[in-house]
JSON list of N, CA and C in Angstrom, two decimals:
[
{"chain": "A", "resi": 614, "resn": "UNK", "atom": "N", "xyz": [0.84, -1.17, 0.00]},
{"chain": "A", "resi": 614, "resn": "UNK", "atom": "CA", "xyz": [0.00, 0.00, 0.00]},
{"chain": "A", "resi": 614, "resn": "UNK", "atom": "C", "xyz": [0.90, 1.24, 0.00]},
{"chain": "A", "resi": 615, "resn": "UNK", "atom": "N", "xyz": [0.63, 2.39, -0.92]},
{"chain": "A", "resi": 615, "resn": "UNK", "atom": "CA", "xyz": [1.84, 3.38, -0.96]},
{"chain": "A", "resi": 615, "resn": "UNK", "atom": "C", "xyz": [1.25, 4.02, 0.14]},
{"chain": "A", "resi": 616, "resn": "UNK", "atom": "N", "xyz": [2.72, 5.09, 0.83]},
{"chain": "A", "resi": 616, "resn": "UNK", "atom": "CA", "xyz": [2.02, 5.82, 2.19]},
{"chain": "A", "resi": 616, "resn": "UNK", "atom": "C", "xyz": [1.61, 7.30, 1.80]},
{"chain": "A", "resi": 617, "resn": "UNK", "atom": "N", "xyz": [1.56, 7.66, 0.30]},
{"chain": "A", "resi": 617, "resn": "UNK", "atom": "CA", "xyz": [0.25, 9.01, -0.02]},
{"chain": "A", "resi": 617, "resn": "UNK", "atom": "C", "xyz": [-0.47, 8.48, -0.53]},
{"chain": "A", "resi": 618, "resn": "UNK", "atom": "N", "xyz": [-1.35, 9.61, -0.15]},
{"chain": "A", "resi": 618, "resn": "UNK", "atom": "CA", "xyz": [-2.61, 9.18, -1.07]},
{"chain": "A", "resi": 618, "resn": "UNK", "atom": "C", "xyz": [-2.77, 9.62, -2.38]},
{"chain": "A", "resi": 619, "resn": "UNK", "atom": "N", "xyz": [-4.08, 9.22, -3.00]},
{"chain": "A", "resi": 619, "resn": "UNK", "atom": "CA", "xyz": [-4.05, 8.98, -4.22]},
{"chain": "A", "resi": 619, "resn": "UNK", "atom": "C", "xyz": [-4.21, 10.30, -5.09]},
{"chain": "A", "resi": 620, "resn": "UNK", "atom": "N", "xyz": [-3.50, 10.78, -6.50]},
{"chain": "A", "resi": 620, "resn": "UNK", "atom": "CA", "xyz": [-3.76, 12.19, -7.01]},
{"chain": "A", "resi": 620, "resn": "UNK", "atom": "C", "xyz": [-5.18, 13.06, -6.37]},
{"chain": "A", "resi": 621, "resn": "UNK", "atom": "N", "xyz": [-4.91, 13.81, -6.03]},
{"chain": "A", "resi": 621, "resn": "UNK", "atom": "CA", "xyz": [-5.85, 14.66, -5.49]},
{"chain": "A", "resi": 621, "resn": "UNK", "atom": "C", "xyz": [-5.38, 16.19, -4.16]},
{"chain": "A", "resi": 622, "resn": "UNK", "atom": "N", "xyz": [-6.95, 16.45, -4.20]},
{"chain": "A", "resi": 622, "resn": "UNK", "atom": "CA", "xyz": [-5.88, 18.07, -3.31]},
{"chain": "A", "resi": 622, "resn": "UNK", "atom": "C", "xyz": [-5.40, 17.50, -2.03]},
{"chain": "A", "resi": 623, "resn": "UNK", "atom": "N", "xyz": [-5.92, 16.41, -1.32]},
{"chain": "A", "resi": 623, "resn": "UNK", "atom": "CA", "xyz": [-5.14, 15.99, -0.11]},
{"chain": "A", "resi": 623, "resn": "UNK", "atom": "C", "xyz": [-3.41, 15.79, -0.09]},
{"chain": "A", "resi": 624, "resn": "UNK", "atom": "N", "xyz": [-3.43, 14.95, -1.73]},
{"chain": "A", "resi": 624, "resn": "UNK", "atom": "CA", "xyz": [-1.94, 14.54, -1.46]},
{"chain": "A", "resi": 624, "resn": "UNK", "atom": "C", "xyz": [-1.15, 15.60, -2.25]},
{"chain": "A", "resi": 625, "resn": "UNK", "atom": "N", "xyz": [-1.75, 16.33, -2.81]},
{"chain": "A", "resi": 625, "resn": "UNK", "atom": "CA", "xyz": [-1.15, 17.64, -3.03]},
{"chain": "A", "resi": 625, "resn": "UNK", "atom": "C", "xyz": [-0.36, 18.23, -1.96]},
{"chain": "A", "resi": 626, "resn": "UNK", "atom": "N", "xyz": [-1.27, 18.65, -0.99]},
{"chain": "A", "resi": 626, "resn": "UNK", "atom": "CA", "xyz": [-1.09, 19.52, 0.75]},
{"chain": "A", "resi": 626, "resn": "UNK", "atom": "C", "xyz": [-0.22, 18.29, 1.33]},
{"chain": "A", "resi": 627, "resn": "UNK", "atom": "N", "xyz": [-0.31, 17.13, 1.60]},
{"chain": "A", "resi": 627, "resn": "UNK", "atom": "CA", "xyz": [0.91, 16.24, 1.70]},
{"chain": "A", "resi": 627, "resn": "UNK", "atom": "C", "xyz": [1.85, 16.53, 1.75]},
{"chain": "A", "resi": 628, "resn": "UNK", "atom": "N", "xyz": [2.42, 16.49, 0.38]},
{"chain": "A", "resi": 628, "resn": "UNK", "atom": "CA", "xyz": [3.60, 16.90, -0.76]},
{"chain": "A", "resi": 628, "resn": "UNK", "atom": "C", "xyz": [4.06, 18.21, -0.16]},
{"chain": "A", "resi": 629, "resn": "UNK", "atom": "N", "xyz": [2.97, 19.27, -0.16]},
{"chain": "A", "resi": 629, "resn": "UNK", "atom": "CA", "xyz": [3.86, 20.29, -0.21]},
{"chain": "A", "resi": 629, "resn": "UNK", "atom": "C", "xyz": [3.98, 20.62, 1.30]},
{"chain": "A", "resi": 630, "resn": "UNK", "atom": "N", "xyz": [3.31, 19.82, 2.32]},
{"chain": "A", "resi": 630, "resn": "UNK", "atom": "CA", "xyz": [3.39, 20.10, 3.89]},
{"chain": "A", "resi": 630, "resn": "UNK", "atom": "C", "xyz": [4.89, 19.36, 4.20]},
{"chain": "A", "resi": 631, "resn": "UNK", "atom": "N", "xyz": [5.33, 18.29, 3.57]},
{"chain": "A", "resi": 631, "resn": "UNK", "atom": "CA", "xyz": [6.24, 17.54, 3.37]},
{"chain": "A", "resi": 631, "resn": "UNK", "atom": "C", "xyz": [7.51, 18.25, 3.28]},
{"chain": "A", "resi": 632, "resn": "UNK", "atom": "N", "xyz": [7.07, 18.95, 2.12]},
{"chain": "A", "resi": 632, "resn": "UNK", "atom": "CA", "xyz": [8.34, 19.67, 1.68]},
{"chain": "A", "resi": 632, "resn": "UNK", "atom": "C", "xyz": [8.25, 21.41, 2.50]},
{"chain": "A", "resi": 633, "resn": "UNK", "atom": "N", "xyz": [7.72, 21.33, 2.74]},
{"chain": "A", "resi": 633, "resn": "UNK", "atom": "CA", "xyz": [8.22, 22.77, 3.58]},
{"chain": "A", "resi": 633, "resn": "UNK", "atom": "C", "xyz": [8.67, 22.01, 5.52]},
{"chain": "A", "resi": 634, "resn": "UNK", "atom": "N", "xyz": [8.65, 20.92, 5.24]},
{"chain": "A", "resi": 634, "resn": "UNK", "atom": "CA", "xyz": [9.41, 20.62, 7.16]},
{"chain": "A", "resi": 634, "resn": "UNK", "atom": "C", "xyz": [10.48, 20.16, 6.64]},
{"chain": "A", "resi": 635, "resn": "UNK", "atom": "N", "xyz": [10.92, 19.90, 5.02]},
{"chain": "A", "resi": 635, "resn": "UNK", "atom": "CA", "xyz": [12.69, 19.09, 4.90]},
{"chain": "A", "resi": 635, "resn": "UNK", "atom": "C", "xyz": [13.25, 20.93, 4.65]},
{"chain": "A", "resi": 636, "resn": "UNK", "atom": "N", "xyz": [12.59, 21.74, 4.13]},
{"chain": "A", "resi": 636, "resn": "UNK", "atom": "CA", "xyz": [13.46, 22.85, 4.11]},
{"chain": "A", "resi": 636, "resn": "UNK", "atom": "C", "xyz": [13.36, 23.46, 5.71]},
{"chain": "A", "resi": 637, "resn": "UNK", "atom": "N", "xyz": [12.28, 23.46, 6.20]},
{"chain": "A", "resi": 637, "resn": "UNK", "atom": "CA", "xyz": [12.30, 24.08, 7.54]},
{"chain": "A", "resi": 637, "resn": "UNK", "atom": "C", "xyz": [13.39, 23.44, 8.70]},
{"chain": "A", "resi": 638, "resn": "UNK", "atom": "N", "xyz": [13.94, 21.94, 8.22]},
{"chain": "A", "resi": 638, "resn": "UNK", "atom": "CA", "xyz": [14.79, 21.32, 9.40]},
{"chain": "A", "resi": 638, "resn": "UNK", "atom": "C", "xyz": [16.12, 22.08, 8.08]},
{"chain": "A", "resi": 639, "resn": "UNK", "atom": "N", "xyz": [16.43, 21.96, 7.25]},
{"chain": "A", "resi": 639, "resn": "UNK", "atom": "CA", "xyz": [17.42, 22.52, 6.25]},
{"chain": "A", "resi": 639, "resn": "UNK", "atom": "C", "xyz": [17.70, 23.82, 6.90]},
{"chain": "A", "resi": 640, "resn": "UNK", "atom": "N", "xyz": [16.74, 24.61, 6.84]},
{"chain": "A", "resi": 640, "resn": "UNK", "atom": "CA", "xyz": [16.82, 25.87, 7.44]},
{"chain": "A", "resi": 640, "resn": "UNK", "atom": "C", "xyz": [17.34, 25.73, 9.02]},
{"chain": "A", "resi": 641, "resn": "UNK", "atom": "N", "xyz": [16.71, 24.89, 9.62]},
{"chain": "A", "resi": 641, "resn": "UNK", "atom": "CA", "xyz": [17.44, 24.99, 11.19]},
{"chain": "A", "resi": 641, "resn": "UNK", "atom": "C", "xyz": [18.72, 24.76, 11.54]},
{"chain": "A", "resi": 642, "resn": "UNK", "atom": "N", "xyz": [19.12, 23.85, 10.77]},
{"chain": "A", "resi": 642, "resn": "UNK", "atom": "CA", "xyz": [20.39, 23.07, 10.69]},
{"chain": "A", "resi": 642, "resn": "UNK", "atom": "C", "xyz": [21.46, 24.22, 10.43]},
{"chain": "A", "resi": 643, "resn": "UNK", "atom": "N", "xyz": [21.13, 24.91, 9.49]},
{"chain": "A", "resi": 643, "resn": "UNK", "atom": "CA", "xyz": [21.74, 26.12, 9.05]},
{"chain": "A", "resi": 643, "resn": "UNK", "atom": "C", "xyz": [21.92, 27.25, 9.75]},
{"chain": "A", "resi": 644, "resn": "UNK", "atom": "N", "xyz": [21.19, 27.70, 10.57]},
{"chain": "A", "resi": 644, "resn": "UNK", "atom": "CA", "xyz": [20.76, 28.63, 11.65]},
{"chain": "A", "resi": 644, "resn": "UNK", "atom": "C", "xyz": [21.91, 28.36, 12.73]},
{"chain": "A", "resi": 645, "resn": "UNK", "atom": "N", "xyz": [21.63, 27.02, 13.08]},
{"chain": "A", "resi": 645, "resn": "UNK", "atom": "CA", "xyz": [22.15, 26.56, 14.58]},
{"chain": "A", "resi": 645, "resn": "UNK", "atom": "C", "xyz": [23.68, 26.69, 14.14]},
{"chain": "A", "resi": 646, "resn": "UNK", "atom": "N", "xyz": [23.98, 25.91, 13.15]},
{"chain": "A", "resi": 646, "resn": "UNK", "atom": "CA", "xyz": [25.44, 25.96, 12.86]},
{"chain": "A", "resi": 646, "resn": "UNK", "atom": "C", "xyz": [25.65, 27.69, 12.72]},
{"chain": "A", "resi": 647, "resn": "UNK", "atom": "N", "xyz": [25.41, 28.32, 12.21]},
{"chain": "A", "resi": 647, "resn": "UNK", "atom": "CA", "xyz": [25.99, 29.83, 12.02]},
{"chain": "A", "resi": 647, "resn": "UNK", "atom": "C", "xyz": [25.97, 30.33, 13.70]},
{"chain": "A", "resi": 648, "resn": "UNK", "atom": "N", "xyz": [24.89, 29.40, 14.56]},
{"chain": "A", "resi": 648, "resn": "UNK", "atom": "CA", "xyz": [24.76, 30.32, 16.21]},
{"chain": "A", "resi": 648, "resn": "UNK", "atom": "C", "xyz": [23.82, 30.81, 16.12]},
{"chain": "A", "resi": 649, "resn": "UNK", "atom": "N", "xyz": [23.15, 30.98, 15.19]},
{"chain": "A", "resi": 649, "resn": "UNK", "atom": "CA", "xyz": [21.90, 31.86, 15.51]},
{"chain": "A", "resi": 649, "resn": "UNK", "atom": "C", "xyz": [20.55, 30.65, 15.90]},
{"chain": "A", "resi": 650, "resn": "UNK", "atom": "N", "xyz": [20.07, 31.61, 17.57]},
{"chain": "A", "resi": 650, "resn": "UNK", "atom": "CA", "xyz": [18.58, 30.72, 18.27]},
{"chain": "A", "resi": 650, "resn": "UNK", "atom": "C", "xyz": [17.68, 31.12, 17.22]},
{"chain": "A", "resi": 651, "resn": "UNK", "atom": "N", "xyz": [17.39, 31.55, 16.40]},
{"chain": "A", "resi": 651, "resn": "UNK", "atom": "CA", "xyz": [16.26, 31.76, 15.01]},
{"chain": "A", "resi": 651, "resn": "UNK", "atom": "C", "xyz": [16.19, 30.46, 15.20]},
{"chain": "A", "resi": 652, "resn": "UNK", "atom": "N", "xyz": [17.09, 29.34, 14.74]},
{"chain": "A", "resi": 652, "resn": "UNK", "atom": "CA", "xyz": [16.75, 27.50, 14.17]},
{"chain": "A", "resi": 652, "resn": "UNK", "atom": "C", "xyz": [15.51, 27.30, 14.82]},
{"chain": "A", "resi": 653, "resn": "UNK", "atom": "N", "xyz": [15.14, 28.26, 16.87]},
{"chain": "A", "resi": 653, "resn": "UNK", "atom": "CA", "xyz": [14.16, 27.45, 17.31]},
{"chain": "A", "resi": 653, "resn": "UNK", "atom": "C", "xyz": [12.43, 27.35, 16.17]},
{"chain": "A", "resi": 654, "resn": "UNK", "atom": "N", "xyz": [13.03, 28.76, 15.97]},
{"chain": "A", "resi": 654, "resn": "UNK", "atom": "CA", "xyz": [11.52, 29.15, 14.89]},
{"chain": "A", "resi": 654, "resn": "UNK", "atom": "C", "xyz": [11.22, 28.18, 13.94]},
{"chain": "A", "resi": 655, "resn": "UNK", "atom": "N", "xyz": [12.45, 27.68, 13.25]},
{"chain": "A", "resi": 655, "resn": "UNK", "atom": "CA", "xyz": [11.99, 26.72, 12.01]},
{"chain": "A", "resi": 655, "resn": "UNK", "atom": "C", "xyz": [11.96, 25.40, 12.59]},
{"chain": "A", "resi": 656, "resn": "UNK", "atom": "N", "xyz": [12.81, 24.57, 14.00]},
{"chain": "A", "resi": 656, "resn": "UNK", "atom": "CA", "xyz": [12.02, 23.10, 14.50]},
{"chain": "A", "resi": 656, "resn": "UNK", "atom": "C", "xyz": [10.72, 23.49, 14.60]},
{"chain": "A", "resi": 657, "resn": "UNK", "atom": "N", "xyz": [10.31, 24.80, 14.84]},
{"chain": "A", "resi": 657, "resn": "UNK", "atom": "CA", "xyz": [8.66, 24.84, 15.49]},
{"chain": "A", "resi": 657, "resn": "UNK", "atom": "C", "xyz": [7.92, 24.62, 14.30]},
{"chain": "A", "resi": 658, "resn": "UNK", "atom": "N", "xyz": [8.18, 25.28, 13.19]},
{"chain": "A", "resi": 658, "resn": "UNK", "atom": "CA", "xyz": [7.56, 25.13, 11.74]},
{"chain": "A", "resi": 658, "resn": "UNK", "atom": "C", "xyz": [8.23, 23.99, 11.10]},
{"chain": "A", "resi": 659, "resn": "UNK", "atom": "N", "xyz": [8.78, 23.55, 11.29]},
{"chain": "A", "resi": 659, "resn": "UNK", "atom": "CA", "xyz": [9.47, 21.68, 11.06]},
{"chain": "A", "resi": 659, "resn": "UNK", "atom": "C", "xyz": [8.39, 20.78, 11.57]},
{"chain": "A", "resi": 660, "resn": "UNK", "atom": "N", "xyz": [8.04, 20.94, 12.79]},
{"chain": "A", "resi": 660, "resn": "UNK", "atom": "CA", "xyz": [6.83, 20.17, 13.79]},
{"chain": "A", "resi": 660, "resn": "UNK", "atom": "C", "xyz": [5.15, 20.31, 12.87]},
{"chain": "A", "resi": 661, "resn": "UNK", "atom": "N", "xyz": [4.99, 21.86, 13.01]},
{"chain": "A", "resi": 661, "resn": "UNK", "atom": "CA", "xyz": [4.10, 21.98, 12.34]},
{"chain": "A", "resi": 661, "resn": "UNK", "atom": "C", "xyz": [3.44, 21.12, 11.11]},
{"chain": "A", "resi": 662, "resn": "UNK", "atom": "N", "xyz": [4.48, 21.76, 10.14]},
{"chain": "A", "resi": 662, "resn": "UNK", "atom": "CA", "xyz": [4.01, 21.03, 8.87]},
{"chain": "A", "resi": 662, "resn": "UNK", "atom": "C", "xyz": [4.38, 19.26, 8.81]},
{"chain": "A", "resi": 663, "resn": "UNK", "atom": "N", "xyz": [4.93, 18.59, 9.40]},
{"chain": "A", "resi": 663, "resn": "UNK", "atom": "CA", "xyz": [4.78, 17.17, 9.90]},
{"chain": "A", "resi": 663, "resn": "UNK", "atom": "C", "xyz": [4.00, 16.80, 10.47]},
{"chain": "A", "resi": 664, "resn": "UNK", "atom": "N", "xyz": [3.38, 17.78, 10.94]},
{"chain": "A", "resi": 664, "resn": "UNK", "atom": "CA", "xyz": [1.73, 17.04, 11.52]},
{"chain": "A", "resi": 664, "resn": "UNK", "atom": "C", "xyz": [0.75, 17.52, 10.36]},
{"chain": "A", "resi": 665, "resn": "UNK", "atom": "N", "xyz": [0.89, 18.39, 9.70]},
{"chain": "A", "resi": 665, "resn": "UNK", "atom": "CA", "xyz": [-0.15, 18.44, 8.85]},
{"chain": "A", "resi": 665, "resn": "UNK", "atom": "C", "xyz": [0.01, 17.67, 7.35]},
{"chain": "A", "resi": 666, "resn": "UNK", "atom": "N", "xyz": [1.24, 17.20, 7.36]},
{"chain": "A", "resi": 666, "resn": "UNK", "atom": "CA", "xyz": [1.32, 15.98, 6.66]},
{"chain": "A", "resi": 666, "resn": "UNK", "atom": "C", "xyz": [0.62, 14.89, 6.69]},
{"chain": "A", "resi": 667, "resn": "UNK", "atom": "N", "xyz": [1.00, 14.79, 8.18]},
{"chain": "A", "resi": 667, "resn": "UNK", "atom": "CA", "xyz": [0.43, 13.25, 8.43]},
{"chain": "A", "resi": 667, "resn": "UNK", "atom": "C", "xyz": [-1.33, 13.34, 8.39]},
{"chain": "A", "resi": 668, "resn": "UNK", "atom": "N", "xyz": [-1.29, 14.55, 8.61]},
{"chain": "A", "resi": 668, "resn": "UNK", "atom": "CA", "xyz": [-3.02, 14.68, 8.96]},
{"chain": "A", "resi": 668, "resn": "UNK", "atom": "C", "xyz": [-3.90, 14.78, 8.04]},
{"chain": "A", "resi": 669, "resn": "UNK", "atom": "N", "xyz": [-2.78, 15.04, 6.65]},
{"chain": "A", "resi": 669, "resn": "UNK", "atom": "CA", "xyz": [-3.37, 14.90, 5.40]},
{"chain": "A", "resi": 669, "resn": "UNK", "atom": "C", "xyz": [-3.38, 13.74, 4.53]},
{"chain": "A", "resi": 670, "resn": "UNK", "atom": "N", "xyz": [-2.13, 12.71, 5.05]},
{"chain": "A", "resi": 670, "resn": "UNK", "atom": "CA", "xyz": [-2.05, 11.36, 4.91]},
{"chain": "A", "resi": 670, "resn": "UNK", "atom": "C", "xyz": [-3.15, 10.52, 5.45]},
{"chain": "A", "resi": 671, "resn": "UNK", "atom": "N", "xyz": [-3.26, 10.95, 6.63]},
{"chain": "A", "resi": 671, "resn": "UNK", "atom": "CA", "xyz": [-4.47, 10.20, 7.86]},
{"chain": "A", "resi": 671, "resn": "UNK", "atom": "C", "xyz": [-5.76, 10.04, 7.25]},
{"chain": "A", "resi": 672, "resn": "UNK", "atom": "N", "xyz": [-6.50, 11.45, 6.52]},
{"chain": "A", "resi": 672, "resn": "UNK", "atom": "CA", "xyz": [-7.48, 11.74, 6.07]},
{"chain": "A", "resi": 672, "resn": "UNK", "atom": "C", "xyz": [-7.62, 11.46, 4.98]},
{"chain": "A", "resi": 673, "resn": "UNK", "atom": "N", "xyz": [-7.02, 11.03, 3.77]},
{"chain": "A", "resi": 673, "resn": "UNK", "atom": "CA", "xyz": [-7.05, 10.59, 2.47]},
{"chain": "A", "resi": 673, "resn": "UNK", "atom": "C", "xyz": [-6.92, 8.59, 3.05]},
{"chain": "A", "resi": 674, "resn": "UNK", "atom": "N", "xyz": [-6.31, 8.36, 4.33]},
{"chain": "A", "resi": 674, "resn": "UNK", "atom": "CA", "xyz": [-6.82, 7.02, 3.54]},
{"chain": "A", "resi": 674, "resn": "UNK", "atom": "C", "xyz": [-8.00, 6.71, 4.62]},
{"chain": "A", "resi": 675, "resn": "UNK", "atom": "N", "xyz": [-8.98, 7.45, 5.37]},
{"chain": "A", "resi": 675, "resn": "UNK", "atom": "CA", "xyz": [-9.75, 7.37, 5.97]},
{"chain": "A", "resi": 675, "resn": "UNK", "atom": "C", "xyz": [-10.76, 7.37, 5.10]},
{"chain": "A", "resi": 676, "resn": "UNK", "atom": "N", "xyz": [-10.37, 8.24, 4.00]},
{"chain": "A", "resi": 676, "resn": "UNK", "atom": "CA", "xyz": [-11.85, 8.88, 3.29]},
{"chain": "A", "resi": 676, "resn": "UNK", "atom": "C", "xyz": [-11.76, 7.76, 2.31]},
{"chain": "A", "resi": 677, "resn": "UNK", "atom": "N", "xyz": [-10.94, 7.15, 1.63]},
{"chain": "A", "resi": 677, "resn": "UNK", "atom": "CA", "xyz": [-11.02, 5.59, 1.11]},
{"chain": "A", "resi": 677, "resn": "UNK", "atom": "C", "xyz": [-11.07, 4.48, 1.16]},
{"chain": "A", "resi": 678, "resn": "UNK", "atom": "N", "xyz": [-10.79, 4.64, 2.85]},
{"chain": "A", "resi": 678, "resn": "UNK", "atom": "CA", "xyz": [-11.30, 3.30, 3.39]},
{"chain": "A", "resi": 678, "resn": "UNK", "atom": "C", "xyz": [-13.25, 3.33, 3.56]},
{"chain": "A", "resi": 679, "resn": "UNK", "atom": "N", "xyz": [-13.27, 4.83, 3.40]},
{"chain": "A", "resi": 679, "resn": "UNK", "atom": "CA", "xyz": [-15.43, 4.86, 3.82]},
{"chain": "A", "resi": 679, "resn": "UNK", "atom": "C", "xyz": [-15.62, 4.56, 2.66]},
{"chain": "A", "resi": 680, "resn": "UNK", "atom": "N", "xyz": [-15.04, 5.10, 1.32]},
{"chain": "A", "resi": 680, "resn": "UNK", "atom": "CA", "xyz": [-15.64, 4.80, 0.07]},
{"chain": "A", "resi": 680, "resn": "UNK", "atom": "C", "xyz": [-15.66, 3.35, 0.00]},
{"chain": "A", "resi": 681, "resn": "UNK", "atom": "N", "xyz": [-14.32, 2.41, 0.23]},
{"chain": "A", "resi": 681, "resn": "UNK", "atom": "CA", "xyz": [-14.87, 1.17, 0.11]},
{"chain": "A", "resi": 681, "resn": "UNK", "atom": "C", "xyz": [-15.69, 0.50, 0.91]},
{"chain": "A", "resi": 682, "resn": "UNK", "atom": "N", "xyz": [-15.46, 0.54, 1.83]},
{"chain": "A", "resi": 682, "resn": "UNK", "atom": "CA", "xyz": [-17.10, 0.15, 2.80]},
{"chain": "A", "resi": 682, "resn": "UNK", "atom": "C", "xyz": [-18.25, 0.64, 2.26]},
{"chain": "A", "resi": 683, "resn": "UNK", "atom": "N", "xyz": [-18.71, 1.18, 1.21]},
{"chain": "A", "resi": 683, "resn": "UNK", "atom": "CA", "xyz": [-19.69, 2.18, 0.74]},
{"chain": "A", "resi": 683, "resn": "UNK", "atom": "C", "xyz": [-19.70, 1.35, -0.37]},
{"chain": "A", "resi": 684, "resn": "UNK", "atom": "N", "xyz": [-19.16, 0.77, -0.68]},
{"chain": "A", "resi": 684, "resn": "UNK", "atom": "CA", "xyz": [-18.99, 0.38, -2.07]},
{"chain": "A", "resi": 684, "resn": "UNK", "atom": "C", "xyz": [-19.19, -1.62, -1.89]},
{"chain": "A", "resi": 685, "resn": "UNK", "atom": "N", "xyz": [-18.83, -1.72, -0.91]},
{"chain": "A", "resi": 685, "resn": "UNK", "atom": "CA", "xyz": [-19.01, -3.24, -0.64]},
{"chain": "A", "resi": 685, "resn": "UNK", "atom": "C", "xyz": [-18.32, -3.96, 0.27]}
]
């Protein structure tokens, strides 16, 4: 079973919730090494959008698991 879901606006917001926590830990990583406490801002927006990943992962295969129960 793949772990996105299937073309649509969920796994769209996925994708791009995805990709803004690998630049947001990119960004921290970068921060911390130069010394600058800014990095805390981007783990916080690192956290963020990893939960709204998953929450968009969560909900695309919830909503296809009702369609198939709906379906037979």
């Amino acid at each position: 079973m793949p772990s996105l879901p299937p073309p649509g606006p969920d796994r769209r917001l996925a994708v791009l919730a995805l990709a803004v926590c690998v630049l947001a830990v990119a960004a921290a990583v970068v921060s911390f090494v130069e010394g600058s406490f800014v990095g805390i801002v981007w783990v916080l927006l690192a956290g963020i959008s990893s939960n709204m990943a998953w929450f968009y992962v969560r909900k695309a295969k919830l909503e296809r698991a009702r369609r198939a129960a709906a379906a037979g």
